[in-house]
Amino acid sequence: MPEEQVRIAREGSGTVIVAPRGDVDMSCSPVLRTALRGEQDRRPRRLIVDLADVGYMDSSGLATLVEAMRTAKRNGTHMVLCGMNDKVRAIFEIARLHQFFTIVEDLSKAREG
Amino acid sequence: MDDRAHIRVELLSNPAYLSGARELISSVCKRLGFDDLTCSKVALAVDEALCNVIRHGYKHSEDRPIWISLWPLSNEAGQPDGVKLVIEDEAEQVDPEKMKGRELTDIRPGGLGVHIIRDVMDDVRYERREQVGMRLTMIKRVPRCCTPARLSGGMAADRGG
């Protein structure tokens, strides 16, 4: 996951969308972690992580998102995950983390939330 | 039928090669009759096992060997019904009894790999190798409803130990 593989869009009203592409595994999750930390330093009101273009995620990706969620809670940022496919959703369920995160179907619903 | 692995791959402990290992395992599991989601989960279990070796066994050193071996499994009637995967390394040996996942109620980054492996696979066994390193043996059975005819080409082996 080269750096250009994490798209970042800052929208009005303090919303930022972080959208990784490809596989989020041990070799690639540091790039996502860096992107999330950079955006969280800006203290957005809402952080949307759009996983629509992620085909695979392992526990290093999960750990990256758990870390981001903890930071978001500390900063008062509303963090939402969206767009995950069945294979990505499965690892959240195996780790019982699907209840820890706010997960919605797609980006439009994430913007509404 | 001898007990040689049908596939045996040696790779270096470089995270860049994880995706190749996943592709291999997933595509072979597909041929062995697993559905797409289960193929992905078995590949995830192998990925997590490799990550644990790289992270904890080899302390992120990228030039150490890891071996992946695979056997198709069959039931008493000779019908294909699963896969056995073995991951071996030359890392420092640890007490197999300590290879347990952490409590999931303790929500924090990291420490999920062993839990994921045990959740996904039907049988998981850690042991010390004879001379050096650790061996992880994992078995996944094809759900009865999914047992395919696509192994009729003779890919299925005996239980393989």
PDB file of C-alpha atoms in Angstrom:
ATOM      1  CA  MET A   1       0.000   0.000   0.000  1.00  0.00           C
ATOM      2  CA  PRO A   2       2.072   2.970  -1.231  1.00  0.00           C
ATOM      3  CA  GLU A   3       1.091   6.324   0.211  1.00  0.00           C
ATOM      4  CA  GLU A   4      -0.969   7.274  -2.829  1.00  0.00           C
ATOM      5  CA  GLN A   5      -3.044   4.240  -1.961  1.00  0.00           C
ATOM      6  CA  VAL A   6      -4.642   6.112   0.909  1.00  0.00           C
ATOM      7  CA  ARG A   7      -6.919   8.800  -0.466  1.00  0.00           C
ATOM      8  CA  ILE A   8      -7.826  11.636   1.846  1.00  0.00           C
ATOM      9  CA  ALA A   9     -10.696  14.044   1.304  1.00  0.00           C
ATOM     10  CA  ARG A  10     -11.429  16.916   3.660  1.00  0.00           C
ATOM     11  CA  GLU A  11     -14.991  18.109   3.380  1.00  0.00           C
ATOM     12  CA  GLY A  12     -16.820  20.993   4.938  1.00  0.00           C
ATOM     13  CA  SER A  13     -18.094  20.934   8.489  1.00  0.00           C
ATOM     14  CA  GLY A  14     -15.017  19.177   9.826  1.00  0.00           C
ATOM     15  CA  THR A  15     -15.438  15.854   8.057  1.00  0.00           C
ATOM     16  CA  VAL A  16     -12.447  13.946   6.728  1.00  0.00           C
ATOM     17  CA  ILE A  17     -12.618  10.776   4.669  1.00  0.00           C
ATOM     18  CA  VAL A  18      -9.674   8.379   4.735  1.00  0.00           C
ATOM     19  CA  ALA A  19      -9.970   5.718   2.049  1.00  0.00           C
ATOM     20  CA  PRO A  20      -7.291   3.033   1.831  1.00  0.00           C
ATOM     21  CA  ARG A  21      -7.045   0.871  -1.283  1.00  0.00           C
ATOM     22  CA  GLY A  22      -5.912  -2.715  -1.732  1.00  0.00           C
ATOM     23  CA  ASP A  23      -4.808  -5.035   1.057  1.00  0.00           C
ATOM     24  CA  VAL A  24      -4.335  -3.692   4.575  1.00  0.00           C
ATOM     25  CA  ASP A  25      -1.867  -6.183   6.027  1.00  0.00           C
ATOM     26  CA  MET A  26       1.316  -6.143   8.076  1.00  0.00           C
ATOM     27  CA  SER A  27       3.327  -4.633   5.242  1.00  0.00           C
ATOM     28  CA  CYS A  28       0.768  -1.949   4.391  1.00  0.00           C
ATOM     29  CA  SER A  29      -1.007  -0.969   7.597  1.00  0.00           C
ATOM     30  CA  PRO A  30       1.795   1.431   8.682  1.00  0.00           C
ATOM     31  CA  VAL A  31       0.861   3.653   5.720  1.00  0.00           C
ATOM     32  CA  LEU A  32      -2.753   3.741   6.851  1.00  0.00           C
ATOM     33  CA  ARG A  33      -1.674   4.389  10.438  1.00  0.00           C
ATOM     34  CA  THR A  34       0.425   7.366   9.342  1.00  0.00           C
ATOM     35  CA  ALA A  35      -2.464   8.783   7.301  1.00  0.00           C
ATOM     36  CA  LEU A  36      -4.935   8.390  10.161  1.00  0.00           C
ATOM     37  CA  ARG A  37      -2.603   9.930  12.706  1.00  0.00           C
ATOM     38  CA  GLY A  38      -1.954  12.886  10.406  1.00  0.00           C
ATOM     39  CA  GLU A  39      -5.660  13.555   9.987  1.00  0.00           C
ATOM     40  CA  GLN A  40      -6.458  13.017  13.654  1.00  0.00           C
ATOM     41  CA  ASP A  41      -3.856  15.612  14.576  1.00  0.00           C
ATOM     42  CA  ARG A  42      -6.146  18.102  12.822  1.00  0.00           C
ATOM     43  CA  ARG A  43      -8.932  17.170  15.259  1.00  0.00           C
ATOM     44  CA  PRO A  44     -11.760  16.643  12.732  1.00  0.00           C
ATOM     45  CA  ARG A  45     -15.326  16.576  13.959  1.00  0.00           C
ATOM     46  CA  ARG A  46     -16.037  13.421  12.006  1.00  0.00           C
ATOM     47  CA  LEU A  47     -13.603  10.806  10.644  1.00  0.00           C
ATOM     48  CA  ILE A  48     -14.923   8.426   8.008  1.00  0.00           C
ATOM     49  CA  VAL A  49     -12.781   5.436   7.066  1.00  0.00           C
ATOM     50  CA  ASP A  50     -14.069   4.250   3.715  1.00  0.00           C
ATOM     51  CA  LEU A  51     -13.079   0.599   3.175  1.00  0.00           C
ATOM     52  CA  ALA A  52     -14.894   0.150  -0.137  1.00  0.00           C
ATOM     53  CA  ASP A  53     -11.622  -0.404  -2.007  1.00  0.00           C
ATOM     54  CA  VAL A  54     -10.062  -2.696   0.593  1.00  0.00           C
ATOM     55  CA  GLY A  55     -10.115  -6.309  -0.509  1.00  0.00           C
ATOM     56  CA  TYR A  56      -8.396  -7.776   2.526  1.00  0.00           C
ATOM     57  CA  MET A  57      -7.496  -6.816   6.073  1.00  0.00           C
ATOM     58  CA  ASP A  58      -5.594  -8.678   8.771  1.00  0.00           C
ATOM     59  CA  SER A  59      -5.154  -8.041  12.491  1.00  0.00           C
ATOM     60  CA  SER A  60      -2.536  -5.350  11.880  1.00  0.00           C
ATOM     61  CA  GLY A  61      -5.201  -3.391  10.006  1.00  0.00           C
ATOM     62  CA  LEU A  62      -7.635  -4.008  12.835  1.00  0.00           C
ATOM     63  CA  ALA A  63      -5.059  -2.800  15.338  1.00  0.00           C
ATOM     64  CA  THR A  64      -4.563   0.365  13.300  1.00  0.00           C
ATOM     65  CA  LEU A  65      -8.290   1.074  13.367  1.00  0.00           C
ATOM     66  CA  VAL A  66      -8.589   0.271  17.078  1.00  0.00           C
ATOM     67  CA  GLU A  67      -5.790   2.737  17.773  1.00  0.00           C
ATOM     68  CA  ALA A  68      -7.541   5.366  15.623  1.00  0.00           C
ATOM     69  CA  MET A  69     -10.838   4.738  17.390  1.00  0.00           C
ATOM     70  CA  ARG A  70      -9.266   5.200  20.799  1.00  0.00           C
ATOM     71  CA  THR A  71      -7.689   8.449  19.650  1.00  0.00           C
ATOM     72  CA  ALA A  72     -11.009   9.561  18.188  1.00  0.00           C
ATOM     73  CA  LYS A  73     -12.808   8.922  21.475  1.00  0.00           C
ATOM     74  CA  ARG A  74     -10.141  10.832  23.341  1.00  0.00           C
ATOM     75  CA  ASN A  75     -10.407  13.777  20.944  1.00  0.00           C
ATOM     76  CA  GLY A  76     -14.181  13.826  20.691  1.00  0.00           C
ATOM     77  CA  THR A  77     -14.115  12.842  17.015  1.00  0.00           C
ATOM     78  CA  HIS A  78     -17.013  10.785  15.656  1.00  0.00           C
ATOM     79  CA  MET A  79     -15.355   7.911  13.762  1.00  0.00           C
ATOM     80  CA  VAL A  80     -17.326   5.801  11.304  1.00  0.00           C
ATOM     81  CA  LEU A  81     -16.315   2.832   9.150  1.00  0.00           C
ATOM     82  CA  CYS A  82     -18.089   2.142   5.891  1.00  0.00           C
ATOM     83  CA  GLY A  83     -17.994   0.166   2.682  1.00  0.00           C
ATOM     84  CA  MET A  84     -16.507  -3.059   4.012  1.00  0.00           C
ATOM     85  CA  ASN A  85     -16.990  -6.256   2.015  1.00  0.00           C
ATOM     86  CA  ASP A  86     -17.908  -9.612   3.575  1.00  0.00           C
ATOM     87  CA  LYS A  87     -14.294 -10.748   3.865  1.00  0.00           C
ATOM     88  CA  VAL A  88     -13.248  -7.610   5.704  1.00  0.00           C
ATOM     89  CA  ARG A  89     -16.349  -7.667   7.871  1.00  0.00           C
ATOM     90  CA  ALA A  90     -15.553 -11.257   8.850  1.00  0.00           C
ATOM     91  CA  ILE A  91     -12.363 -10.300  10.665  1.00  0.00           C
ATOM     92  CA  PHE A  92     -14.216  -7.645  12.672  1.00  0.00           C
ATOM     93  CA  GLU A  93     -16.714 -10.302  13.696  1.00  0.00           C
ATOM     94  CA  ILE A  94     -14.054 -12.889  14.545  1.00  0.00           C
ATOM     95  CA  ALA A  95     -12.362 -10.322  16.774  1.00  0.00           C
ATOM     96  CA  ARG A  96     -15.752  -9.250  18.191  1.00  0.00           C
ATOM     97  CA  LEU A  97     -14.922  -5.687  17.190  1.00  0.00           C
ATOM     98  CA  HIS A  98     -17.965  -5.055  15.019  1.00  0.00           C
ATOM     99  CA  GLN A  99     -19.707  -3.735  18.122  1.00  0.00           C
ATOM    100  CA  PHE A 100     -16.793  -1.518  19.143  1.00  0.00           C
ATOM    101  CA  PHE A 101     -16.958   0.497  15.919  1.00  0.00           C
ATOM    102  CA  THR A 102     -19.744   2.409  14.253  1.00  0.00           C
ATOM    103  CA  ILE A 103     -20.086   0.563  10.942  1.00  0.00           C
ATOM    104  CA  VAL A 104     -22.451   1.655   8.188  1.00  0.00           C
ATOM    105  CA  GLU A 105     -23.084   0.363   4.721  1.00  0.00           C
ATOM    106  CA  ASP A 106     -21.592   3.035   2.513  1.00  0.00           C
ATOM    107  CA  LEU A 107     -20.181   6.530   2.302  1.00  0.00           C
ATOM    108  CA  SER A 108     -23.511   8.257   1.899  1.00  0.00           C
ATOM    109  CA  LYS A 109     -24.782   6.728   5.134  1.00  0.00           C
ATOM    110  CA  ALA A 110     -21.510   7.590   6.860  1.00  0.00           C
ATOM    111  CA  ARG A 111     -22.003  11.232   5.904  1.00  0.00           C
ATOM    112  CA  GLU A 112     -25.510  11.150   7.334  1.00  0.00           C
ATOM    113  CA  GLY A 113     -24.475   9.636  10.653  1.00  0.00           C
TER     114      GLY A 113
ATOM    115  CA  MET B   1      -0.202 -42.651  -0.474  1.00  0.00           C
ATOM    116  CA  ASP B   2       2.897 -41.285   1.236  1.00  0.00           C
ATOM    117  CA  ASP B   3       2.734 -38.430   3.688  1.00  0.00           C
ATOM    118  CA  ARG B   4       4.732 -35.871   1.737  1.00  0.00           C
ATOM    119  CA  ALA B   5       3.194 -32.428   1.619  1.00  0.00           C
ATOM    120  CA  HIS B   6       1.405 -31.703  -1.632  1.00  0.00           C
ATOM    121  CA  ILE B   7       2.729 -28.167  -1.463  1.00  0.00           C
ATOM    122  CA  ARG B   8       5.783 -26.981   0.468  1.00  0.00           C
ATOM    123  CA  VAL B   9       6.939 -23.391   0.138  1.00  0.00           C
ATOM    124  CA  GLU B  10       9.879 -21.647   1.751  1.00  0.00           C
ATOM    125  CA  LEU B  11       9.699 -17.887   2.047  1.00  0.00           C
ATOM    126  CA  LEU B  12      11.711 -15.242   3.814  1.00  0.00           C
ATOM    127  CA  SER B  13      10.244 -13.459   6.794  1.00  0.00           C
ATOM    128  CA  ASN B  14       9.507 -10.327   4.802  1.00  0.00           C
ATOM    129  CA  PRO B  15       5.969  -8.911   5.144  1.00  0.00           C
ATOM    130  CA  ALA B  16       6.036  -8.082   1.431  1.00  0.00           C
ATOM    131  CA  TYR B  17       5.517 -11.774   0.700  1.00  0.00           C
ATOM    132  CA  LEU B  18       2.398 -12.177   2.837  1.00  0.00           C
ATOM    133  CA  SER B  19       0.100 -11.373  -0.055  1.00  0.00           C
ATOM    134  CA  GLY B  20       1.663 -14.099  -2.195  1.00  0.00           C
ATOM    135  CA  ALA B  21       1.211 -16.646   0.570  1.00  0.00           C
ATOM    136  CA  ARG B  22      -2.430 -15.626   0.986  1.00  0.00           C
ATOM    137  CA  GLU B  23      -3.085 -15.914  -2.751  1.00  0.00           C
ATOM    138  CA  LEU B  24      -1.580 -19.379  -2.813  1.00  0.00           C
ATOM    139  CA  ILE B  25      -3.544 -20.687   0.153  1.00  0.00           C
ATOM    140  CA  SER B  26      -6.795 -19.099  -0.936  1.00  0.00           C
ATOM    141  CA  SER B  27      -6.626 -20.414  -4.484  1.00  0.00           C
ATOM    142  CA  VAL B  28      -5.705 -23.951  -3.387  1.00  0.00           C
ATOM    143  CA  CYS B  29      -8.495 -23.968  -0.802  1.00  0.00           C
ATOM    144  CA  LYS B  30     -10.898 -22.926  -3.523  1.00  0.00           C
ATOM    145  CA  ARG B  31      -9.849 -25.971  -5.530  1.00  0.00           C
ATOM    146  CA  LEU B  32     -10.295 -28.095  -2.416  1.00  0.00           C
ATOM    147  CA  GLY B  33     -13.947 -27.131  -2.226  1.00  0.00           C
ATOM    148  CA  PHE B  34     -14.119 -24.336   0.315  1.00  0.00           C
ATOM    149  CA  ASP B  35     -16.463 -21.437  -0.351  1.00  0.00           C
ATOM    150  CA  ASP B  36     -14.995 -17.999  -1.046  1.00  0.00           C
ATOM    151  CA  LEU B  37     -15.454 -16.637   2.459  1.00  0.00           C
ATOM    152  CA  THR B  38     -13.871 -19.695   4.082  1.00  0.00           C
ATOM    153  CA  CYS B  39     -10.955 -19.532   1.617  1.00  0.00           C
ATOM    154  CA  SER B  40     -10.410 -15.961   2.724  1.00  0.00           C
ATOM    155  CA  LYS B  41     -10.580 -16.939   6.401  1.00  0.00           C
ATOM    156  CA  VAL B  42      -8.091 -19.795   5.994  1.00  0.00           C
ATOM    157  CA  ALA B  43      -5.745 -17.414   4.151  1.00  0.00           C
ATOM    158  CA  LEU B  44      -6.242 -14.977   7.037  1.00  0.00           C
ATOM    159  CA  ALA B  45      -5.253 -17.662   9.555  1.00  0.00           C
ATOM    160  CA  VAL B  46      -2.082 -18.402   7.591  1.00  0.00           C
ATOM    161  CA  ASP B  47      -1.357 -14.672   7.298  1.00  0.00           C
ATOM    162  CA  GLU B  48      -1.738 -14.249  11.057  1.00  0.00           C
ATOM    163  CA  ALA B  49       0.527 -17.233  11.702  1.00  0.00           C
ATOM    164  CA  LEU B  50       3.204 -15.804   9.413  1.00  0.00           C
ATOM    165  CA  CYS B  51       2.862 -12.362  11.013  1.00  0.00           C
ATOM    166  CA  ASN B  52       3.353 -13.895  14.461  1.00  0.00           C
ATOM    167  CA  VAL B  53       6.531 -15.628  13.298  1.00  0.00           C
ATOM    168  CA  ILE B  54       7.841 -12.405  11.728  1.00  0.00           C
ATOM    169  CA  ARG B  55       6.844 -10.176  14.641  1.00  0.00           C
ATOM    170  CA  HIS B  56       7.485 -12.331  17.705  1.00  0.00           C
ATOM    171  CA  GLY B  57       9.684 -15.159  16.466  1.00  0.00           C
ATOM    172  CA  TYR B  58      12.083 -13.267  14.238  1.00  0.00           C
ATOM    173  CA  LYS B  59      11.633  -9.787  15.792  1.00  0.00           C
ATOM    174  CA  HIS B  60      10.946  -8.286  12.334  1.00  0.00           C
ATOM    175  CA  SER B  61      14.136  -9.650  10.799  1.00  0.00           C
ATOM    176  CA  GLU B  62      13.293  -9.995   7.102  1.00  0.00           C
ATOM    177  CA  ASP B  63      15.722 -12.689   5.968  1.00  0.00           C
ATOM    178  CA  ARG B  64      14.804 -15.703   8.075  1.00  0.00           C
ATOM    179  CA  PRO B  65      13.121 -18.822   6.682  1.00  0.00           C
ATOM    180  CA  ILE B  66       9.491 -19.840   7.097  1.00  0.00           C
ATOM    181  CA  TRP B  67       8.013 -22.998   5.598  1.00  0.00           C
ATOM    182  CA  ILE B  68       4.383 -23.524   4.641  1.00  0.00           C
ATOM    183  CA  SER B  69       3.241 -27.088   3.917  1.00  0.00           C
ATOM    184  CA  LEU B  70      -0.196 -28.186   2.748  1.00  0.00           C
ATOM    185  CA  TRP B  71      -2.007 -31.504   2.584  1.00  0.00           C
ATOM    186  CA  PRO B  72      -5.538 -32.067   1.279  1.00  0.00           C
ATOM    187  CA  LEU B  73      -7.550 -34.248   3.668  1.00  0.00           C
ATOM    188  CA  SER B  74     -10.113 -36.919   2.996  1.00  0.00           C
ATOM    189  CA  ASN B  75     -12.629 -38.734   5.159  1.00  0.00           C
ATOM    190  CA  GLU B  76     -12.921 -42.477   5.846  1.00  0.00           C
ATOM    191  CA  ALA B  77     -14.857 -42.886   2.615  1.00  0.00           C
ATOM    192  CA  GLY B  78     -12.014 -41.326   0.688  1.00  0.00           C
ATOM    193  CA  GLN B  79     -13.930 -38.192  -0.101  1.00  0.00           C
ATOM    194  CA  PRO B  80     -12.172 -34.826   0.145  1.00  0.00           C
ATOM    195  CA  ASP B  81     -13.089 -32.960   3.278  1.00  0.00           C
ATOM    196  CA  GLY B  82     -10.471 -30.414   4.269  1.00  0.00           C
ATOM    197  CA  VAL B  83      -6.941 -29.156   4.406  1.00  0.00           C
ATOM    198  CA  LYS B  84      -3.997 -29.453   6.776  1.00  0.00           C
ATOM    199  CA  LEU B  85      -1.522 -26.585   6.916  1.00  0.00           C
ATOM    200  CA  VAL B  86       1.789 -26.540   8.749  1.00  0.00           C
ATOM    201  CA  ILE B  87       3.866 -23.411   9.405  1.00  0.00           C
ATOM    202  CA  GLU B  88       7.446 -23.971  10.592  1.00  0.00           C
ATOM    203  CA  ASP B  89      10.222 -21.603  11.538  1.00  0.00           C
ATOM    204  CA  GLU B  90      13.666 -21.427  13.117  1.00  0.00           C
ATOM    205  CA  ALA B  91      12.765 -18.884  15.765  1.00  0.00           C
ATOM    206  CA  GLU B  92      13.444 -19.225  19.464  1.00  0.00           C
ATOM    207  CA  GLN B  93      11.319 -21.956  20.968  1.00  0.00           C
ATOM    208  CA  VAL B  94       8.552 -21.001  23.365  1.00  0.00           C
ATOM    209  CA  ASP B  95       6.196 -22.956  25.590  1.00  0.00           C
ATOM    210  CA  PRO B  96       3.308 -24.055  23.328  1.00  0.00           C
ATOM    211  CA  GLU B  97       0.956 -23.674  26.283  1.00  0.00           C
ATOM    212  CA  LYS B  98       1.582 -19.936  26.206  1.00  0.00           C
ATOM    213  CA  MET B  99       0.356 -19.566  22.626  1.00  0.00           C
ATOM    214  CA  LYS B 100      -3.067 -18.270  23.560  1.00  0.00           C
ATOM    215  CA  GLY B 101      -5.022 -15.300  22.340  1.00  0.00           C
ATOM    216  CA  ARG B 102      -5.837 -12.495  24.704  1.00  0.00           C
ATOM    217  CA  GLU B 103      -9.280 -11.823  26.122  1.00  0.00           C
ATOM    218  CA  LEU B 104     -11.399 -10.062  23.512  1.00  0.00           C
ATOM    219  CA  THR B 105     -13.043  -7.917  26.151  1.00  0.00           C
ATOM    220  CA  ASP B 106      -9.688  -6.170  26.503  1.00  0.00           C
ATOM    221  CA  ILE B 107     -10.045  -3.907  23.473  1.00  0.00           C
ATOM    222  CA  ARG B 108      -6.650  -2.612  22.438  1.00  0.00           C
ATOM    223  CA  PRO B 109      -4.425  -2.754  19.365  1.00  0.00           C
ATOM    224  CA  GLY B 110      -2.569  -6.026  18.790  1.00  0.00           C
ATOM    225  CA  GLY B 111      -2.608  -9.522  20.229  1.00  0.00           C
ATOM    226  CA  LEU B 112      -5.447 -10.842  18.069  1.00  0.00           C
ATOM    227  CA  GLY B 113      -3.508 -13.181  15.790  1.00  0.00           C
ATOM    228  CA  VAL B 114      -3.707 -16.371  17.864  1.00  0.00           C
ATOM    229  CA  HIS B 115      -7.368 -15.752  18.640  1.00  0.00           C
ATOM    230  CA  ILE B 116      -8.133 -15.382  14.929  1.00  0.00           C
ATOM    231  CA  ILE B 117      -6.242 -18.573  14.081  1.00  0.00           C
ATOM    232  CA  ARG B 118      -8.101 -20.561  16.746  1.00  0.00           C
ATOM    233  CA  ASP B 119     -11.449 -19.097  15.729  1.00  0.00           C
ATOM    234  CA  VAL B 120     -11.046 -19.799  12.015  1.00  0.00           C
ATOM    235  CA  MET B 121      -9.449 -23.238  12.076  1.00  0.00           C
ATOM    236  CA  ASP B 122     -11.026 -26.430  13.431  1.00  0.00           C
ATOM    237  CA  ASP B 123      -7.849 -27.780  14.997  1.00  0.00           C
ATOM    238  CA  VAL B 124      -4.738 -25.824  16.020  1.00  0.00           C
ATOM    239  CA  ARG B 125      -1.600 -27.233  17.605  1.00  0.00           C
ATOM    240  CA  TYR B 126       1.644 -25.464  18.490  1.00  0.00           C
ATOM    241  CA  GLU B 127       4.730 -27.536  19.235  1.00  0.00           C
ATOM    242  CA  ARG B 128       8.491 -27.254  19.349  1.00  0.00           C
ATOM    243  CA  ARG B 129      10.322 -28.633  16.321  1.00  0.00           C
ATOM    244  CA  GLU B 130      12.871 -31.341  16.968  1.00  0.00           C
ATOM    245  CA  GLN B 131      16.005 -29.197  16.715  1.00  0.00           C
ATOM    246  CA  VAL B 132      15.093 -25.553  16.472  1.00  0.00           C
ATOM    247  CA  GLY B 133      12.034 -23.388  15.961  1.00  0.00           C
ATOM    248  CA  MET B 134       8.297 -23.917  16.273  1.00  0.00           C
ATOM    249  CA  ARG B 135       5.675 -25.796  14.298  1.00  0.00           C
ATOM    250  CA  LEU B 136       2.045 -24.751  13.978  1.00  0.00           C
ATOM    251  CA  THR B 137      -0.352 -27.361  12.590  1.00  0.00           C
ATOM    252  CA  MET B 138      -3.813 -26.214  11.530  1.00  0.00           C
ATOM    253  CA  ILE B 139      -6.719 -28.186  10.112  1.00  0.00           C
ATOM    254  CA  LYS B 140      -9.843 -26.878   8.435  1.00  0.00           C
ATOM    255  CA  ARG B 141     -12.664 -29.163   7.363  1.00  0.00           C
ATOM    256  CA  VAL B 142     -14.945 -28.386   4.445  1.00  0.00           C
ATOM    257  CA  PRO B 143     -18.484 -27.949   5.759  1.00  0.00           C
ATOM    258  CA  ARG B 144     -20.474 -31.054   4.860  1.00  0.00           C
ATOM    259  CA  CYS B 145     -22.863 -29.072   2.705  1.00  0.00           C
ATOM    260  CA  CYS B 146     -19.958 -27.787   0.564  1.00  0.00           C
ATOM    261  CA  THR B 147     -18.002 -30.989  -0.014  1.00  0.00           C
ATOM    262  CA  PRO B 148     -17.357 -30.819  -3.718  1.00  0.00           C
ATOM    263  CA  ALA B 149     -16.941 -33.181  -6.575  1.00  0.00           C
ATOM    264  CA  ARG B 150     -14.141 -31.015  -7.874  1.00  0.00           C
ATOM    265  CA  LEU B 151     -11.453 -33.085  -6.152  1.00  0.00           C
ATOM    266  CA  SER B 152     -12.291 -36.115  -8.201  1.00  0.00           C
ATOM    267  CA  GLY B 153      -9.081 -35.594 -10.125  1.00  0.00           C
ATOM    268  CA  GLY B 154      -7.159 -37.290  -7.365  1.00  0.00           C
ATOM    269  CA  MET B 155      -5.932 -34.281  -5.423  1.00  0.00           C
ATOM    270  CA  ALA B 156      -7.242 -35.525  -2.110  1.00  0.00           C
ATOM    271  CA  ALA B 157      -4.746 -37.380   0.030  1.00  0.00           C
ATOM    272  CA  ASP B 158      -5.103 -39.476   3.110  1.00  0.00           C
ATOM    273  CA  ARG B 159      -5.465 -37.643   6.380  1.00  0.00           C
ATOM    274  CA  GLY B 160      -1.807 -36.782   6.384  1.00  0.00           C
ATOM    275  CA  GLY B 161      -1.198 -37.298  10.093  1.00  0.00           C
TER     276      GLY B 161
END
